[in-house]
Coordinates of C-alpha atoms and ligand atoms in Angstrom, one line a residue:
M1 CA 0.0 0.0 0.0
C2 CA 1.6 3.3 -1.1
G3 CA 0.5 6.9 -1.2
I4 CA 0.4 9.0 -4.3
I5 CA -0.5 12.7 -4.9
G6 CA -0.7 15.1 -7.9
Y7 CA -1.3 18.8 -7.9
V8 CA -1.8 21.6 -10.4
G9 CA -2.6 25.2 -9.4
P10 CA -1.2 28.5 -8.3
K11 CA 0.7 27.4 -5.2
N12 CA 4.3 26.4 -5.1
V13 CA 3.9 22.7 -5.8
I14 CA 6.8 21.4 -3.7
P15 CA 5.3 22.1 -0.2
V16 CA 1.9 20.9 -1.4
L17 CA 3.4 17.6 -2.5
L18 CA 5.5 17.2 0.7
D19 CA 2.6 18.0 3.0
G20 CA 0.3 15.7 1.1
L21 CA 2.8 12.9 1.3
K22 CA 3.2 13.4 5.1
R23 CA -0.5 12.9 5.4
L24 CA -0.2 9.7 3.4
E25 CA 2.8 8.4 5.3
Y26 CA 0.6 5.9 7.2
R27 CA 0.3 4.1 3.8
G28 CA 4.0 3.5 3.6
Y29 CA 7.3 5.1 4.4
D30 CA 10.1 3.0 2.9
S31 CA 11.1 5.7 0.4
A32 CA 9.5 8.8 -1.1
G33 CA 9.9 11.0 -4.1
I34 CA 8.4 13.9 -6.1
A35 CA 8.6 15.2 -9.7
F36 CA 7.7 18.7 -10.8
L37 CA 8.1 21.1 -13.7
H38 CA 10.3 24.1 -12.9
Q39 CA 11.0 26.6 -15.7
G40 CA 10.0 24.0 -18.3
E41 CA 12.5 21.4 -16.9
L42 CA 11.4 18.2 -15.2
Q43 CA 12.9 18.0 -11.7
I44 CA 12.9 14.7 -9.8
S45 CA 14.0 14.1 -6.2
R46 CA 13.8 10.7 -4.4
S47 CA 15.1 9.4 -1.1
V48 CA 15.0 6.2 1.0
G49 CA 13.2 6.5 4.3
K50 CA 10.5 8.9 5.5
I51 CA 9.3 12.1 3.9
K52 CA 11.8 14.0 6.2
E53 CA 14.7 12.5 4.2
L54 CA 13.1 13.8 1.0
E55 CA 12.6 17.2 2.5
N56 CA 16.3 17.3 3.3
T57 CA 17.3 16.6 -0.3
L58 CA 15.2 19.7 -1.4
W59 CA 16.2 22.0 1.5
G60 CA 17.9 25.3 0.4
R61 CA 17.4 24.7 -3.4
D62 CA 15.8 27.5 -5.3
L63 CA 13.0 25.4 -6.7
G64 CA 9.3 26.0 -7.5
G65 CA 6.7 25.0 -10.0
D66 CA 2.9 24.7 -10.2
I67 CA 2.5 21.1 -11.3
G68 CA 3.9 17.9 -9.8
I69 CA 3.4 14.4 -8.5
G70 CA 4.6 12.6 -5.4
H71 CA 4.8 9.1 -3.9
T72 CA 5.5 7.5 -0.5
R73 CA 6.3 3.8 -0.8
W74 CA 5.4 0.6 0.9
A75 CA 7.7 -1.8 -0.9
T76 CA 6.1 -4.8 -2.6
H77 CA 8.5 -5.6 -5.5
G78 CA 12.1 -4.4 -5.1
R79 CA 13.6 -3.6 -1.7
P80 CA 13.5 0.0 -0.3
S81 CA 16.2 1.9 -2.2
E82 CA 16.5 5.2 -4.2
E83 CA 16.5 3.4 -7.6
N84 CA 13.3 1.6 -6.6
A85 CA 11.7 4.8 -5.2
H86 CA 9.0 6.5 -7.2
P87 CA 8.5 8.5 -9.4
H88 CA 9.8 6.3 -12.2
V89 CA 10.8 7.7 -15.6
D90 CA 10.9 6.6 -19.3
C91 CA 14.1 6.1 -21.2
A92 CA 14.2 9.7 -22.3
G93 CA 13.5 11.0 -18.8
E94 CA 10.5 13.1 -20.0
I95 CA 7.6 11.0 -18.7
V96 CA 7.2 10.5 -14.9
L97 CA 4.8 8.2 -13.0
V98 CA 3.9 7.3 -9.5
H99 CA 1.9 4.1 -8.7
N100 CA 0.1 2.4 -5.8
G101 CA -0.8 -1.3 -6.4
I102 CA 0.6 -4.5 -7.8
I103 CA 1.0 -5.2 -11.5
E104 CA 0.6 -8.9 -11.7
N105 CA 1.9 -9.4 -15.3
Y106 CA 4.9 -7.1 -15.0
V107 CA 7.5 -9.9 -15.6
P108 CA 6.3 -10.7 -19.2
L109 CA 5.7 -7.0 -19.9
K110 CA 9.2 -6.1 -18.7
E111 CA 10.7 -8.9 -20.9
K112 CA 8.8 -7.7 -24.0
L113 CA 9.7 -4.0 -23.4
T114 CA 13.4 -4.9 -22.8
G115 CA 13.3 -6.8 -26.0
E116 CA 12.0 -3.7 -27.7
G117 CA 14.9 -1.6 -26.4
H118 CA 13.6 -0.1 -23.3
R119 CA 16.1 0.3 -20.5
F120 CA 14.9 -0.5 -16.9
T121 CA 16.6 1.1 -13.9
S122 CA 14.6 -0.5 -11.0
D123 CA 13.4 -3.9 -9.7
T124 CA 9.8 -2.6 -9.4
D125 CA 6.7 -3.8 -11.1
T126 CA 5.7 -0.1 -11.6
E127 CA 8.4 0.8 -14.1
V128 CA 6.7 -1.3 -16.8
I129 CA 3.8 1.2 -16.9
V130 CA 6.0 4.3 -17.7
H131 CA 7.8 2.4 -20.5
L132 CA 4.4 1.3 -21.9
I133 CA 3.3 5.0 -21.9
E134 CA 6.5 5.9 -23.7
K135 CA 5.9 3.2 -26.2
Y136 CA 2.4 4.5 -27.1
L137 CA 3.1 8.3 -26.7
E138 CA 2.3 10.1 -29.9
G139 CA 1.7 13.6 -28.6
D140 CA -1.2 12.8 -26.4
L141 CA -0.4 11.7 -22.8
E142 CA -4.0 10.7 -22.0
E143 CA -4.2 8.4 -25.0
A144 CA -0.8 6.9 -24.3
V145 CA -1.9 6.1 -20.7
R146 CA -5.2 4.6 -21.9
R147 CA -3.3 2.3 -24.3
A148 CA -0.7 1.3 -21.7
L149 CA -3.3 0.4 -19.1
R150 CA -5.1 -1.9 -21.4
E151 CA -2.0 -4.1 -21.3
V152 CA -1.6 -4.4 -17.5
S153 CA -3.4 -6.6 -15.1
G154 CA -3.5 -6.2 -11.3
A155 CA -4.1 -3.3 -9.1
Y156 CA -3.1 0.3 -9.8
A157 CA -3.7 3.9 -8.9
I158 CA -1.4 6.1 -11.0
A159 CA -0.5 9.7 -11.7
A160 CA 1.6 10.6 -14.8
M161 CA 3.2 13.7 -16.2
W162 CA 5.0 14.5 -19.5
K163 CA 7.5 17.3 -20.1
G164 CA 5.9 17.8 -23.5
D165 CA 2.5 18.6 -22.0
P166 CA 3.4 20.7 -18.9
D167 CA -0.2 21.6 -17.9
R168 CA -1.8 18.2 -17.3
I169 CA -1.6 15.3 -14.9
V170 CA -3.3 12.0 -15.9
G171 CA -4.6 9.8 -13.1
A172 CA -6.2 6.4 -13.4
K173 CA -7.4 3.6 -11.1
C174 CA -8.2 -0.1 -10.9
S175 CA -8.6 -1.7 -7.4
S176 CA -6.3 0.8 -5.6
P177 CA -8.0 4.0 -4.5
L178 CA -7.7 7.4 -6.2
V179 CA -9.6 10.6 -5.2
V180 CA -9.9 13.8 -7.2
G181 CA -9.9 17.1 -5.3
F182 CA -11.7 20.2 -6.7
G183 CA -10.2 23.4 -5.3
E184 CA -10.5 27.1 -6.3
G185 CA -8.4 27.1 -9.5
E186 CA -6.4 24.2 -8.2
F187 CA -7.0 20.5 -8.7
L188 CA -5.4 17.3 -7.1
V189 CA -5.4 13.5 -7.3
A190 CA -4.4 11.5 -4.3
S191 CA -4.7 8.0 -2.8
D192 CA -6.7 9.2 0.2
I193 CA -8.6 12.2 1.5
P194 CA -6.0 13.3 4.1
A195 CA -3.7 14.6 1.3
L196 CA -6.5 16.8 -0.1
I197 CA -8.1 18.1 3.0
G198 CA -5.8 21.1 3.4
H199 CA -6.8 22.4 -0.1
T200 CA -10.4 21.3 -0.6
R201 CA -13.2 19.2 0.8
N202 CA -14.8 18.8 -2.6
V203 CA -13.9 15.4 -3.9
L204 CA -14.8 12.8 -6.5
F205 CA -13.9 9.1 -6.0
L206 CA -12.7 7.5 -9.2
E207 CA -14.1 4.1 -10.0
D208 CA -12.2 1.2 -11.5
H209 CA -11.1 1.6 -15.1
E210 CA -11.6 5.4 -15.1
I211 CA -9.1 8.1 -16.1
A212 CA -9.0 11.6 -14.7
V213 CA -7.1 14.5 -16.4
I214 CA -6.5 17.5 -14.2
S215 CA -5.2 20.9 -15.4
R216 CA -5.6 24.5 -14.4
E217 CA -8.8 24.5 -16.5
G218 CA -10.4 21.8 -14.4
V219 CA -11.0 18.0 -14.4
E220 CA -12.1 15.6 -17.2
V221 CA -13.1 12.1 -16.2
T222 CA -13.5 9.3 -18.8
T223 CA -13.6 5.5 -18.9
L224 CA -10.6 3.5 -20.1
E225 CA -12.6 3.2 -23.4
G226 CA -12.8 7.0 -23.6
D227 CA -16.5 7.5 -22.7
P228 CA -17.1 10.7 -20.6
V229 CA -18.1 10.1 -17.0
H230 CA -20.4 12.6 -15.2
R231 CA -20.5 12.1 -11.4
T232 CA -21.4 14.5 -8.6
V233 CA -18.6 16.0 -6.5
E234 CA -19.0 15.1 -2.8
Q235 CA -18.1 17.3 0.2
I236 CA -16.1 15.6 3.0
P237 CA -17.4 16.5 6.5
W238 CA -14.4 15.2 8.4
S239 CA -12.1 17.2 10.6
P240 CA -8.4 17.1 9.7
I241 CA -7.7 14.9 12.7
L242 CA -10.3 12.4 11.7
V243 CA -9.0 12.6 8.2
E244 CA -5.6 11.2 9.2
K245 CA -7.3 8.0 10.2
G246 CA -9.6 7.8 7.2
G247 CA -12.6 8.8 9.3
Y248 CA -12.0 6.2 12.0
K249 CA -11.4 7.2 15.6
H250 CA -8.2 5.1 15.9
F251 CA -5.8 3.5 13.6
M252 CA -6.5 0.1 15.2
L253 CA -10.2 0.3 14.2
K254 CA -9.2 1.4 10.7
E255 CA -6.9 -1.5 10.4
I256 CA -9.5 -4.0 11.7
Y257 CA -11.7 -2.8 8.9
E258 CA -8.9 -3.0 6.4
Q259 CA -8.6 -6.8 6.9
P260 CA -10.7 -7.9 3.9
R261 CA -8.4 -5.8 1.7
A262 CA -5.3 -7.1 3.5
I263 CA -6.4 -10.7 3.0
R264 CA -7.3 -10.0 -0.7
D265 CA -4.0 -8.3 -1.4
T266 CA -2.0 -11.2 0.3
I267 CA -3.8 -13.6 -2.0
L268 CA -3.6 -11.5 -5.2
G269 CA -1.5 -13.0 -8.0
R270 CA -0.5 -16.1 -6.0
Y271 CA -2.9 -18.7 -7.3
S272 CA -4.5 -20.4 -10.3
L273 CA -7.9 -21.9 -9.4
E274 CA -8.0 -23.6 -12.8
A275 CA -4.6 -25.3 -12.4
G276 CA -5.1 -25.8 -8.6
E277 CA -1.7 -24.2 -8.2
I278 CA -0.1 -21.7 -5.7
Y279 CA 2.6 -19.3 -6.9
L280 CA 4.9 -18.0 -4.1
D281 CA 7.9 -15.9 -5.4
G282 CA 10.9 -15.7 -3.1
M283 CA 11.0 -19.4 -2.4
E284 CA 13.7 -20.3 -5.0
A285 CA 16.3 -21.1 -2.4
V286 CA 14.2 -23.7 -0.6
E287 CA 12.3 -25.2 -3.5
E288 CA 14.4 -28.4 -3.8
L289 CA 14.0 -29.0 0.0
L290 CA 10.2 -28.8 0.2
P291 CA 9.3 -32.3 -1.2
F292 CA 11.7 -33.9 1.3
V293 CA 11.2 -31.7 4.4
Q294 CA 10.8 -34.0 7.4
R295 CA 9.9 -31.4 10.1
L296 CA 8.9 -27.8 10.4
V297 CA 9.8 -25.6 13.3
L298 CA 8.0 -22.3 13.6
V299 CA 9.3 -19.4 15.7
A300 CA 7.6 -16.0 16.6
C301 CA 6.5 -13.7 19.4
G302 CA 3.2 -12.4 20.6
T303 CA 0.4 -12.3 18.1
S304 CA 2.7 -13.8 15.5
W305 CA 3.3 -16.7 17.8
H306 CA -0.4 -17.3 17.8
A307 CA -0.3 -17.5 14.1
T308 CA 2.3 -20.3 14.3
L309 CA -0.1 -22.2 16.6
V310 CA -2.8 -22.0 13.9
A311 CA -0.2 -23.0 11.3
K312 CA 0.6 -26.1 13.2
F313 CA -2.9 -27.3 12.8
L314 CA -3.0 -26.3 9.1
L315 CA 0.4 -27.8 8.1
E316 CA 0.0 -31.1 10.0
S317 CA -3.6 -31.5 8.7
L318 CA -2.9 -30.6 5.1
C319 CA 0.8 -31.5 4.6
R320 CA 1.1 -34.4 7.1
V321 CA 4.5 -33.1 8.4
P322 CA 5.3 -32.8 12.1
V323 CA 5.3 -29.1 13.2
E324 CA 6.8 -27.7 16.4
V325 CA 6.2 -24.2 17.5
D326 CA 8.3 -22.2 19.9
Y327 CA 8.5 -18.7 21.3
S328 CA 11.5 -17.1 19.6
S329 CA 12.8 -16.0 23.1
E330 CA 12.7 -19.6 24.3
F331 CA 14.0 -21.3 21.1
R332 CA 17.6 -20.4 21.2
Y333 CA 18.0 -21.4 24.9
R334 CA 16.4 -24.7 24.3
D335 CA 19.5 -26.1 22.6
P336 CA 17.2 -27.1 19.8
I337 CA 17.5 -30.4 17.9
L338 CA 17.8 -29.3 14.3
N339 CA 19.2 -30.7 11.0
P340 CA 19.2 -29.6 7.3
E341 CA 15.9 -31.6 6.7
T342 CA 14.2 -29.3 9.2
L343 CA 12.6 -26.2 7.6
V344 CA 12.3 -23.2 10.0
L345 CA 9.5 -20.6 9.6
A346 CA 9.9 -17.2 11.2
I347 CA 6.7 -15.1 11.5
S348 CA 6.9 -11.4 12.1
Q349 CA 4.8 -8.3 11.2
S350 CA 7.7 -5.9 11.6
G351 CA 10.5 -8.2 10.5
E352 CA 12.6 -6.5 13.2
T353 CA 11.7 -8.4 16.4
L354 CA 15.1 -9.2 17.8
D355 CA 14.0 -12.4 19.6
T356 CA 12.8 -13.8 16.2
L357 CA 15.9 -12.5 14.3
V358 CA 18.2 -14.2 16.8
A359 CA 16.1 -17.4 16.7
L360 CA 16.5 -17.4 12.9
R361 CA 20.2 -17.0 13.2
E362 CA 20.3 -19.9 15.7
A363 CA 18.5 -22.1 13.2
K364 CA 20.9 -21.2 10.5
T365 CA 23.9 -22.3 12.6
H366 CA 22.3 -25.8 12.6
G367 CA 22.2 -25.8 8.8
C368 CA 18.5 -25.2 8.5
R369 CA 16.9 -23.2 5.7
V370 CA 14.6 -20.4 7.0
V371 CA 11.4 -19.0 5.4
S372 CA 10.0 -15.9 6.9
I373 CA 6.5 -14.4 6.7
V374 CA 6.8 -10.7 7.2
N375 CA 4.9 -7.5 6.4
V376 CA 7.8 -5.2 5.8
V377 CA 9.8 -5.6 2.6
G378 CA 13.5 -5.5 3.1
S379 CA 13.3 -5.8 6.9
S380 CA 16.1 -7.5 8.8
I381 CA 14.3 -10.9 9.2
A382 CA 13.3 -10.8 5.5
R383 CA 16.9 -10.1 4.5
E384 CA 18.4 -12.8 6.6
S385 CA 15.9 -15.5 5.5
D386 CA 16.5 -18.0 2.6
G387 CA 12.9 -17.6 1.5
V388 CA 10.3 -14.8 2.1
I389 CA 6.5 -14.8 1.8
Y390 CA 5.4 -11.2 2.2
T391 CA 2.0 -10.3 3.6
Y392 CA 0.5 -7.3 1.9
A393 CA -1.4 -5.8 4.8
G394 CA 0.2 -2.4 4.3
P395 CA 1.7 -0.4 7.3
E396 CA 0.2 -1.4 10.6
I397 CA 0.2 1.7 12.8
G398 CA -1.7 0.5 15.8
V399 CA 0.5 -1.3 18.3
A400 CA -2.0 -4.1 18.7
S401 CA -1.6 -6.3 15.6
T402 CA -4.8 -7.0 13.7
K403 CA -4.7 -6.9 9.9
A404 CA -1.1 -8.2 9.9
F405 CA -2.3 -11.2 11.9
T406 CA -5.1 -12.2 9.5
A407 CA -2.8 -11.6 6.6
Q408 CA -0.2 -13.9 8.3
L409 CA -2.9 -16.6 8.6
T410 CA -3.8 -16.1 4.9
A411 CA -0.1 -16.4 3.9
L412 CA 0.3 -19.5 6.1
Y413 CA -2.8 -21.1 4.4
L414 CA -1.3 -20.4 1.0
F415 CA 2.0 -21.9 2.1
A416 CA 0.2 -25.0 3.4
L417 CA -1.3 -25.5 0.0
Y418 CA 2.0 -24.8 -1.7
L419 CA 3.9 -27.3 0.5
G420 CA 1.1 -29.9 0.3
R421 CA 1.4 -29.9 -3.5
R422 CA 5.1 -30.3 -3.4
K423 CA 5.0 -33.1 -0.8
G424 CA 2.3 -34.9 -2.8
C425 CA -0.3 -34.7 -0.1
L426 CA -2.7 -32.4 -2.0
D427 CA -3.9 -33.2 -5.5
T428 CA -5.3 -30.7 -7.9
A429 CA -8.9 -31.2 -6.9
R430 CA -8.2 -30.8 -3.2
V431 CA -6.2 -27.6 -3.8
Q432 CA -9.0 -26.3 -6.0
E433 CA -11.5 -27.0 -3.2
L434 CA -9.3 -25.4 -0.5
L435 CA -8.5 -22.4 -2.8
A436 CA -12.1 -21.8 -3.6
A437 CA -12.8 -21.6 0.2
L438 CA -9.9 -19.1 0.5
L439 CA -11.2 -16.9 -2.3
R440 CA -14.5 -16.5 -0.5
L441 CA -12.7 -15.3 2.6
P442 CA -12.4 -11.5 1.9
Q443 CA -16.2 -11.3 1.4
L444 CA -16.9 -13.4 4.5
A445 CA -14.5 -11.1 6.5
E446 CA -16.6 -8.1 5.2
E447 CA -19.7 -9.8 6.5
T448 CA -18.1 -10.6 9.8
L449 CA -17.3 -6.9 10.4
Q450 CA -21.1 -6.3 10.5
C451 CA -21.0 -7.7 14.0
D452 CA -19.4 -4.5 15.2
D453 CA -22.6 -3.0 16.7
V454 CA -23.4 -6.2 18.6
V455 CA -19.9 -6.3 20.0
E456 CA -19.9 -2.6 20.9
R457 CA -23.1 -3.2 23.0
L458 CA -21.5 -6.2 24.7
S459 CA -18.4 -4.2 25.5
H460 CA -20.6 -1.7 27.3
L461 CA -21.9 -4.5 29.6
F462 CA -18.5 -5.9 30.5
Y463 CA -15.8 -3.1 30.2
Q464 CA -15.6 -2.7 34.0
R465 CA -14.8 -6.4 34.7
S466 CA -11.4 -7.2 36.0
D467 CA -10.9 -10.7 34.5
F468 CA -11.9 -12.6 31.4
L469 CA -11.4 -16.2 30.3
F470 CA -11.3 -17.1 26.6
L471 CA -11.8 -20.7 25.5
G472 CA -11.3 -22.5 22.2
R473 CA -10.6 -26.0 20.9
G474 CA -8.3 -27.3 18.1
I475 CA -7.4 -24.8 15.5
N476 CA -9.4 -22.1 17.3
Y477 CA -7.6 -22.5 20.6
P478 CA -4.8 -20.1 19.4
I479 CA -7.6 -17.5 18.7
A480 CA -8.6 -17.8 22.4
L481 CA -5.1 -16.9 23.2
E482 CA -5.1 -14.0 20.7
G483 CA -8.4 -12.6 22.0
A484 CA -7.0 -12.6 25.5
L485 CA -3.8 -10.9 24.4
K486 CA -5.7 -8.2 22.5
L487 CA -7.8 -7.4 25.6
K488 CA -4.8 -7.4 27.9
E489 CA -2.6 -5.2 25.8
I490 CA -5.0 -2.4 25.0
S491 CA -7.5 -2.4 28.0
Y492 CA -5.1 -3.6 30.7
I493 CA -7.8 -6.1 31.9
H494 CA -6.3 -9.4 33.0
A495 CA -7.4 -12.2 30.5
E496 CA -6.2 -15.6 29.6
G497 CA -6.9 -18.0 26.8
Y498 CA -7.2 -21.7 27.5
P499 CA -8.0 -24.9 25.7
A500 CA -11.7 -25.5 26.4
G501 CA -11.2 -29.1 27.2
E502 CA -8.5 -28.3 29.7
M503 CA -10.6 -25.9 31.7
K504 CA -12.0 -28.6 34.0
H505 CA -8.4 -29.5 35.0
G506 CA -8.0 -26.3 37.1
P507 CA -9.3 -23.0 35.7
I508 CA -12.9 -24.1 36.3
A509 CA -12.2 -23.0 39.9
L510 CA -12.2 -19.4 38.7
I511 CA -15.7 -19.5 37.3
D512 CA -18.1 -17.1 38.9
A513 CA -20.7 -14.5 37.7
Q514 CA -18.1 -11.7 37.6
M515 CA -15.6 -13.2 35.1
P516 CA -17.0 -13.3 31.6
V517 CA -16.1 -16.4 29.6
V518 CA -15.7 -15.9 25.9
V519 CA -16.1 -19.2 24.0
L520 CA -15.2 -19.8 20.4
A521 CA -17.7 -22.4 19.2
P522 CA -18.0 -22.5 15.4
Q523 CA -19.8 -25.6 13.9
D524 CA -16.9 -28.0 13.4
R525 CA -16.0 -31.4 14.7
T526 CA -15.4 -30.2 18.3
H527 CA -18.8 -28.4 18.5
A528 CA -20.4 -31.0 20.7
K529 CA -17.5 -30.9 23.1
I530 CA -17.6 -27.2 23.3
L531 CA -21.3 -27.2 24.1
A532 CA -20.4 -29.5 27.0
N533 CA -17.7 -27.1 28.2
I534 CA -20.3 -24.3 28.0
Q535 CA -22.6 -26.3 30.2
E536 CA -19.8 -26.8 32.8
V537 CA -19.4 -23.0 33.0
K538 CA -23.1 -22.3 33.1
A539 CA -23.6 -25.0 35.9
R540 CA -21.2 -23.0 38.0
G541 CA -23.0 -19.6 37.6
G542 CA -20.6 -18.4 34.8
V543 CA -21.6 -15.9 32.2
V544 CA -20.9 -17.1 28.6
I545 CA -20.3 -15.0 25.5
A546 CA -20.2 -17.3 22.5
M547 CA -18.7 -16.7 19.0
G548 CA -20.6 -19.1 16.8
T549 CA -21.8 -19.9 13.3
Q550 CA -24.8 -18.0 11.9
G551 CA -28.0 -20.1 12.5
D552 CA -26.6 -22.2 15.4
T553 CA -29.7 -21.7 17.5
D554 CA -28.8 -24.7 19.7
L555 CA -25.6 -22.9 20.8
F556 CA -27.2 -19.5 21.1
S557 CA -30.0 -20.8 23.3
R558 CA -27.4 -22.1 25.8
V559 CA -25.4 -18.9 26.4
D560 CA -25.9 -15.4 27.8
H561 CA -24.7 -13.5 24.7
H562 CA -23.5 -14.5 21.3
V563 CA -21.9 -13.1 18.1
A564 CA -22.6 -14.9 14.9
I565 CA -20.0 -15.3 12.1
P566 CA -20.6 -16.8 8.6
A567 CA -20.2 -20.5 8.0
I568 CA -16.7 -21.2 6.7
N569 CA -14.2 -24.1 6.1
P570 CA -12.9 -25.0 9.5
H571 CA -9.3 -24.4 8.4
L572 CA -10.2 -20.7 7.8
A573 CA -12.5 -20.2 10.8
P574 CA -9.7 -18.7 12.9
I575 CA -9.4 -15.7 10.5
L576 CA -13.1 -14.9 11.0
L577 CA -13.3 -15.7 14.7
V578 CA -10.5 -13.3 15.6
I579 CA -12.4 -10.3 14.2
P580 CA -15.1 -10.0 16.9
L581 CA -12.5 -10.6 19.5
Q582 CA -10.4 -7.7 18.1
L583 CA -13.6 -5.5 18.1
L584 CA -14.4 -6.6 21.7
A585 CA -11.0 -5.6 22.9
Y586 CA -11.1 -2.3 21.0
H587 CA -14.5 -1.2 22.3
I588 CA -13.8 -2.2 25.9
A589 CA -10.5 -0.2 25.7
V590 CA -12.3 2.8 24.3
H591 CA -15.0 2.6 27.0
K592 CA -12.2 2.5 29.6
G593 CA -10.6 5.6 28.0
C594 CA -7.3 3.8 27.2
D595 CA -4.8 4.9 24.6
V596 CA -5.8 2.3 22.0
D597 CA -3.2 2.9 19.3
Q598 CA -0.3 3.4 21.8
P599 CA -1.0 1.3 24.9
R600 CA 1.2 1.9 28.0
N601 CA 4.5 0.0 28.2
L602 CA 4.3 -1.4 24.6
A603 CA 6.1 -0.7 21.4
K604 CA 5.1 -1.6 17.8
S605 CA 8.3 -3.5 17.2
V606 CA 10.4 -5.0 20.1
T607 CA 14.0 -4.7 18.9
V608 CA 15.5 -5.7 22.3
E609 CA 15.9 -9.2 23.7
Ligands
AGP1 C1 0.6 -7.9 19.1 O1 -0.7 -7.2 19.2 C2 1.7 -7.3 19.9 N1 1.8 -5.9 19.5 C3 2.9 -8.1 20.0 O2 2.6 -9.3 20.7 C4 3.6 -8.5 18.6 O3 2.8 -9.4 18.0 C5 5.0 -9.1 18.9 O4 5.8 -8.2 19.5 C6 5.6 -9.7 17.6 O5 5.9 -8.6 16.7 P1 6.3 -9.0 15.2 O6 5.1 -9.7 14.6 O7 6.5 -7.6 14.5 O8 7.5 -9.8 15.2

């Protein structure tokens, strides 16, 4: 997820672009760059790191201009570097372009364009677009963009400029967002409203396969086929503060609602339903080991460690390979028994957790290959791994991990299908069946988010309690742990997750009317046993909040409160079940007046042991 902006108008374009990029920095901050026309010359400045670094490169230079584009990057293809930073240029250095999204067919396009003589200077997917525009440019930038976009597949929001047409910026969109701003004699395009709010509240949201041309004269919107589009301009009611969070009160709530997109983006371009195949780039160094791997060891911390517990169920069930999971901080002191036939997976949102980085290094001293699943391209754990599977959740600002977690589970599910194919445990038909279930997940996650109001009302009943117990069985037991961790870390209420079947061996002594018991009870093969556990709690005067499958009236009749989630393949149930638990923790913390996005004592990335 990146941020793009374009401006044309009477103001000095440089501060407009820099301020807009700062307001989009939550979308990515690996590198940044701007391009603008100054006295007829195209000026480009790019830098690795946050917008501040870019400002430093421009400081003190006598520059100005009234038209320009800018970009702040969240790397997907190509590590964070100046040559991979946007804007990207054509061979002649006269066309510049910024892009947010993923071009799925960039490899064949790059090969074809290279064969036609185009010279590439980056590892990004984006660069193929600007060379396609160059290929088709015959005096009309808009037409060249139109022809170029007909050749790409995947997600894009772009803004392009050409030195030969110094008064216009061409924007276009497919899957990634692009908003047009209508000011007084000034016009903008941007990835999100925060970048526009300082200049105008009058906006138009482009729809897929539409092109917007902005100039001092105004805005023209057409379809990719060239048909004119007439749509009303809306007025944004948000305050600038709300705008930073896209209208949500906290980044954590925004990120909970971004989960369907994060899941979708993590799946995008990595499967063929027809062939029953999974495509994971970045696995070249471990490919030859996969069919023979005898054991998997998974290491992580916190929420990411909960993802490894879910992965144990997935991988053992689908790939029939023994899986051990360990806290990263425990792993290296265990004197682990490892050998080259053991594949180690390191899971980390930040890719900088020192405990996990050190565990990865320990595994490598034993000759193990390491595959990491991380959300930050080019992070330390990614760089030191033999293989990397990126999650495309975009930057996660809230300290409590939400969208990165469900993206990790999505990536682990993809990896299980990938490994199962290579170990010969999953045939084409079985992969097609499991893949079809995965492709329904983003929509089912959207539907699950509709439980927000029910959960908010529940949080109002229980936010003053001092203890919670979360219970789950099988693949959902790790989600009980995750629900407890979410509640602990943002509301400071003591909570623990426990295997439901284990409760009678001790924790049942805790049951009373004051401690709410949250039970994960989807309709799967442990359902009858969970119902018995619920009876055990109720028989001792406990209060039960059940997360169950829509229509499960038998369950709902036995508990005090319930939240219903859509029916889903049991392997994927954890991804839906965690959503109401995230919302429960969030709303309780808000009711308690806690600092949801930056809870006390915590940091987003723990880079100490
Ligand atoms: C999760 O909500 C916490 N913020 C924390 O447990 C986190 O998951 C843990 O520190 C691991 O971080 P990582 O995924 O970046 O390695």
